[in-house]
Short mmCIF file of C-alpha atoms in Angstrom, two decimals:
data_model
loop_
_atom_site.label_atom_id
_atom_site.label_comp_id
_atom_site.label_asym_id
_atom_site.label_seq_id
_atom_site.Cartn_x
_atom_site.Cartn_y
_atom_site.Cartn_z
CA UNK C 28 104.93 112.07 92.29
CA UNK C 29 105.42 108.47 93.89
CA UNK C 30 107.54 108.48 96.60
CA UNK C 31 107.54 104.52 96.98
CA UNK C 32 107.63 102.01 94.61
CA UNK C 33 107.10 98.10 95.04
CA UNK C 34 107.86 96.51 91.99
CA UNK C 35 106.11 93.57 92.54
CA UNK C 36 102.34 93.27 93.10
CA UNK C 37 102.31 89.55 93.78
CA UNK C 38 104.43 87.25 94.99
CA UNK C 39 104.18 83.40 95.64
CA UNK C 40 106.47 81.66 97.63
CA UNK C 41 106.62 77.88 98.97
CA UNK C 42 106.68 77.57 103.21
CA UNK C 43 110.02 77.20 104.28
CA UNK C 44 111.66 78.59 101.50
CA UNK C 45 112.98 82.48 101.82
CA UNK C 46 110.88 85.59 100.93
CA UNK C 47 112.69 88.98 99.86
CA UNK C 48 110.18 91.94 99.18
CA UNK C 49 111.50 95.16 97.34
CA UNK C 50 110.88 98.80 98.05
CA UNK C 51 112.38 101.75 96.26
CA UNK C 52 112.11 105.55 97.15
CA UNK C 53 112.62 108.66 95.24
CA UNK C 54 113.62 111.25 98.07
CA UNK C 55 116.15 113.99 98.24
CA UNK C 56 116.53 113.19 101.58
CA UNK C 57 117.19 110.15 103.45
CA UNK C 58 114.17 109.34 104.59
CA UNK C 59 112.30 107.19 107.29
CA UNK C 60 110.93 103.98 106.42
CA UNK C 61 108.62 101.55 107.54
CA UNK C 62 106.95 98.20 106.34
CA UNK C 63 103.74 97.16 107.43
CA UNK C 64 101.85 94.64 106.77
CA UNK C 65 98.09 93.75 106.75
CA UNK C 66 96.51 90.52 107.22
CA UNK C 67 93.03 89.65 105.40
CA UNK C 68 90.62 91.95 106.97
CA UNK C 69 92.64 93.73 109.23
CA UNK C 70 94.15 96.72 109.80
CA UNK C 71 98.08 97.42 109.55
CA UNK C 72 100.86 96.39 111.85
CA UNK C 73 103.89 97.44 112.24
CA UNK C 74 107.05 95.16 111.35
CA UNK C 75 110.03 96.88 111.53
CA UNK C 76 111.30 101.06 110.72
CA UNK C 77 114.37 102.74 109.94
CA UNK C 78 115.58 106.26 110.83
CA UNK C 79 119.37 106.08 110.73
CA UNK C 80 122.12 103.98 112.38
CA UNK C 81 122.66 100.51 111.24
CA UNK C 82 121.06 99.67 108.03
CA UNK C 83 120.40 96.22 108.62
CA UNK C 84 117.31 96.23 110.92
CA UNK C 85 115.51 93.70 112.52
CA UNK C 86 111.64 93.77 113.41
CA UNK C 87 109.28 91.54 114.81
CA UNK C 88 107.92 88.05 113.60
CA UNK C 89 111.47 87.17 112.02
CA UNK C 90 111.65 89.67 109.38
CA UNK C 91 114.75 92.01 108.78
CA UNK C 92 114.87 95.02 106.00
CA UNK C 93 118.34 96.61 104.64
CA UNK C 94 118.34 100.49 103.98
CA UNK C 95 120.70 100.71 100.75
CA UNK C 96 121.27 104.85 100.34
CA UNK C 97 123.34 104.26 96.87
CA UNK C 98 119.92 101.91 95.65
CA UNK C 99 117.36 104.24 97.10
CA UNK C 100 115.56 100.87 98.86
CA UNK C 101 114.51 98.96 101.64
CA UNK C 102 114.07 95.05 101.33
CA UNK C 103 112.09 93.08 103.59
CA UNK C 104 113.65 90.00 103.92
CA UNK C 105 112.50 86.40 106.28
CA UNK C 106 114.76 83.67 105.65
CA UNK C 107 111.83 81.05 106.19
CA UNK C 108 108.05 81.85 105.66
CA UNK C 109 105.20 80.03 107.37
CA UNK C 110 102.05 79.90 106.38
CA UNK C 111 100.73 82.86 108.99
CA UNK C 112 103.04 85.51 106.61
CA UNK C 113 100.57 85.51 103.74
CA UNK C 114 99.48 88.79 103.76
CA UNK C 115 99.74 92.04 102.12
CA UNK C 116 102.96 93.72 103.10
CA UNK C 117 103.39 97.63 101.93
CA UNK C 118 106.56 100.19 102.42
CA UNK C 119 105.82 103.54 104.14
CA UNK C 120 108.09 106.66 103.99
CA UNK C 121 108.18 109.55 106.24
CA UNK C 122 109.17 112.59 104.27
CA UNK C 123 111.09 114.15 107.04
CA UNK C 124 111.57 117.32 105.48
CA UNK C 125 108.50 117.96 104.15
CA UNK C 126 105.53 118.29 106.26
CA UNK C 127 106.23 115.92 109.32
CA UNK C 128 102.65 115.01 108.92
CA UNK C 129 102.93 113.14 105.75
CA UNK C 130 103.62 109.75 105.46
CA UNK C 131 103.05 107.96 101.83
CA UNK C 132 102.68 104.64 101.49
CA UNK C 133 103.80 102.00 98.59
CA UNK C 134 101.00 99.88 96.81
CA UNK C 135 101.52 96.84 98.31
CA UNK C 136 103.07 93.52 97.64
CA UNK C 137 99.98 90.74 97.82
CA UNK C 138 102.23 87.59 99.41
CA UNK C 139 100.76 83.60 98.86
CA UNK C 140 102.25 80.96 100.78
CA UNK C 141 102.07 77.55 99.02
CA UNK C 142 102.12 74.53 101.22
CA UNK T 8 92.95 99.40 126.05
CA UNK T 9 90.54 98.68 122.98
CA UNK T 10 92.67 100.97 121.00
CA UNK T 11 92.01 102.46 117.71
CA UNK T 12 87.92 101.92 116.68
CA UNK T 13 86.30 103.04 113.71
CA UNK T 14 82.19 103.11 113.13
CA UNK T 15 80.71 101.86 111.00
CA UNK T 16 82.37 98.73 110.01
CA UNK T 17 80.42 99.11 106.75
CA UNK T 18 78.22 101.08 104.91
CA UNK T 19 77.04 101.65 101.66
CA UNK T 20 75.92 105.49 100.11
CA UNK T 21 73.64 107.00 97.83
CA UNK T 22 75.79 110.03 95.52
CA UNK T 23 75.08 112.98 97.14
CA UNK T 24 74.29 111.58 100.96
CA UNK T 25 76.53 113.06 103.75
CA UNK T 26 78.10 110.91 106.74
CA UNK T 27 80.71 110.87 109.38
CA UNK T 28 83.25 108.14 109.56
CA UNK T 29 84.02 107.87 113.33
CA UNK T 30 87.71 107.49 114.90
CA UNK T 31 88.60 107.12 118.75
CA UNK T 32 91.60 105.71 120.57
CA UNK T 33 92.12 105.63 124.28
CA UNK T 34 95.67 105.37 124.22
CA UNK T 35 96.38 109.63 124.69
CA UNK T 36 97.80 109.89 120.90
CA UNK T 37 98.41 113.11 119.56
CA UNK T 38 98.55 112.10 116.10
CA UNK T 39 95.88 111.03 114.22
CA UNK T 40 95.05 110.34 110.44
CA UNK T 41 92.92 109.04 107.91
CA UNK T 42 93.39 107.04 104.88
CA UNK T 43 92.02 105.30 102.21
CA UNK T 44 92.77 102.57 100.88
CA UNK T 45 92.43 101.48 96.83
CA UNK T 46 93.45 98.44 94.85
CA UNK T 47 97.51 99.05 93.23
CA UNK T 48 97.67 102.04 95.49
CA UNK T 49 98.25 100.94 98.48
CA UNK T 50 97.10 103.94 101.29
CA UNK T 51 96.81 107.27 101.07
CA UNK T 52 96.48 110.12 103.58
CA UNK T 53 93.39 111.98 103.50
CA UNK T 54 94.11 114.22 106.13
CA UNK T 55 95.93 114.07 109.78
CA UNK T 56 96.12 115.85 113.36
CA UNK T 57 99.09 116.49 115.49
CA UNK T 58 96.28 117.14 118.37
CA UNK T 59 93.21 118.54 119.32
CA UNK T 60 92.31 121.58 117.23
CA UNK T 61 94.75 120.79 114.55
CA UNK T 62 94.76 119.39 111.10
CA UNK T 63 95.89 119.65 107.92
CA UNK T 64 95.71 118.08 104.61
CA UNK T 65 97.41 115.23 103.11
CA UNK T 66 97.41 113.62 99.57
CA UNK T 67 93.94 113.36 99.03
CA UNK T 68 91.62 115.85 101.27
CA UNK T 69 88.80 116.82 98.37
CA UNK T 70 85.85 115.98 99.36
CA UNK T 71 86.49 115.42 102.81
CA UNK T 72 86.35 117.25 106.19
CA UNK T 73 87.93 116.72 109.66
CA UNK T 74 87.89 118.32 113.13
CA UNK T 75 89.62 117.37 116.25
CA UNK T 76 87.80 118.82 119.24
CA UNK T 77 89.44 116.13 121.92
CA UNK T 78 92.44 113.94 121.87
CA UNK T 79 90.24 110.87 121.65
CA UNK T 80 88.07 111.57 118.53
CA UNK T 81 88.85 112.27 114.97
CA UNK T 82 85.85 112.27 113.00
CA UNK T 83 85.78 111.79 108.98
CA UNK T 84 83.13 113.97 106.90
CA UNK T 85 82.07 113.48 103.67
CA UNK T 86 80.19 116.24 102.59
CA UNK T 87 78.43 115.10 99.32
CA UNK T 88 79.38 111.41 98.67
CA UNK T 89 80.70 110.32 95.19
CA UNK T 90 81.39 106.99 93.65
CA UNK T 91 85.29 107.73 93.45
CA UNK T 92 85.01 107.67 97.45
CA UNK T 93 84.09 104.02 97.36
CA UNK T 94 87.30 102.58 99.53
CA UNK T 95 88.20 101.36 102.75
CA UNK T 96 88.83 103.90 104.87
CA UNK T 97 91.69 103.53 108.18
CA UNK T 98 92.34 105.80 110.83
CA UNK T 99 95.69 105.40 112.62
CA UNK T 100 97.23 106.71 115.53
CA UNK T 101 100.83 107.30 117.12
CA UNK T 102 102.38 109.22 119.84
CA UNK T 103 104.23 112.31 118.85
CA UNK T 104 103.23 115.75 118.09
CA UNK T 105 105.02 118.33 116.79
CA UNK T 106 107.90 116.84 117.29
CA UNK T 107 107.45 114.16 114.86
CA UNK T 108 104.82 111.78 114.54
CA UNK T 109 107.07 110.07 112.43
CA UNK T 110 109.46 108.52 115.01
CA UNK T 111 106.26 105.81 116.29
CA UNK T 112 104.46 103.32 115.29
CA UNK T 113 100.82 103.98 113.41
CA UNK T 114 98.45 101.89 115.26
CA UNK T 115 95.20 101.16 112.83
CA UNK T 116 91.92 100.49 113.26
CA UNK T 117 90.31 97.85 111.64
CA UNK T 118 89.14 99.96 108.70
CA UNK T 119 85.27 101.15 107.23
CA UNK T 120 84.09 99.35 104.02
CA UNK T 121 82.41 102.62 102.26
CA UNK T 122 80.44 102.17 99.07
CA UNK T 123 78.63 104.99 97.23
CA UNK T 124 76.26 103.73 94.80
#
């Protein structure tokens, strides 16, 4: 069964204007979660992970997620996109009571930056 | 440190032909992993090591084998290549063994381009 969902495959968004990604779980659990993201023919880079504490974290390049327990998600949020953040940006879970081996990744959310 | 490298950078397969994907860091990470990645669904983990001499399965291991006989390498088999294998294929790597792998950063190579014809 999916673990992660991103609702939205695609997203365009205008540079300078704000850029909110969503990213649900189904876990008994809470969780740890991550968002990566992956520019054009690259591998993946970390932006930002939660494991517990405050739920409003803040990770690198200007992006900041919110871990929701009642909403079983984890937004990505940037308040102003450039051009650089066009990308593919996917949600990761660590199933910490399962094998700790096993991460599972969401399908991605494809992100255009219009000038 | 040239971190995480994968070999070949592409390559395309006949069904039925057998080839390693290759994997090495140089930054003394205990846990590696593979994954593949397909259009709508995003990665998934073939299989993973919490250091040398260990592995185990993750969503997706049929068809492919792994050994890890030194921290550095973690070689990808595929036995008898099929068209479903056709992906992109990552290896990642992060401190942390048994204690949880979890707690670090993945850092990922810059991915195989595998088609099987």
């Amino acid at each position: 069964a999916q673990s992660v969902t991103q609702p939205d495959i695609h997203i365009t968004v205008s540079e300078g204007a704000s850029l909110e990604l969503r990213c649900n779980y189904s876990y008994g659990a809470t969780p740890y979660l991550f968002w990566y993201v992956q520019s054009p023919g690259q591998g993946l880079q970390l932006l930002l992970k939660y494991f517990s504490g405050d739920t409003l974290v803040q990770g690198i390049k200007g992006f900041e997620a919110e871990f929701k327990r009642s909403q079983s998600s984890f937004n990505l949020r940037k308040p102003s996109v450039h051009w650089s953040d066009a990308a593919e940006y996917f949600c990761a879970v660590a199933r910490t009571t399962d094998s700790w081996g096993k991460f599972q990744f969401g399908a991605g959310t494809q992100v255009v930056v219009t000038p | 440190n040239a971190g995480v490298t994968q070999t070949p950078k592409f390559q395309v397969l006949k069904t039925g032909q057998s080839m390693t994907l290759q994997c090495a860091q140089d930054m003394n990470h205990e846990y590696m992993s593979w994954y593949r990645q397909d259009p709508g669904m995003g990665l998934r983990l073939i299989h993973y090591s919490v250091g040398a001499g260990i592995t185990d399965q993750g969503e997706v291991p049929n068809g492919y084998n792994v050994s890890r006989s030194t921290t550095e390498d973690f070689p990808l088999r595929l036995l008898s290549a099929a068209p479903s294998q056709t992906s992109v294929y990552f290896c990642a790597s992060s401190h942390g063994g048994l204690a949880g792998a979890w707690y670090n950063e993945q850092f990922f190579g810059p991915g195989t381009r595998l088609t099987v014809l």
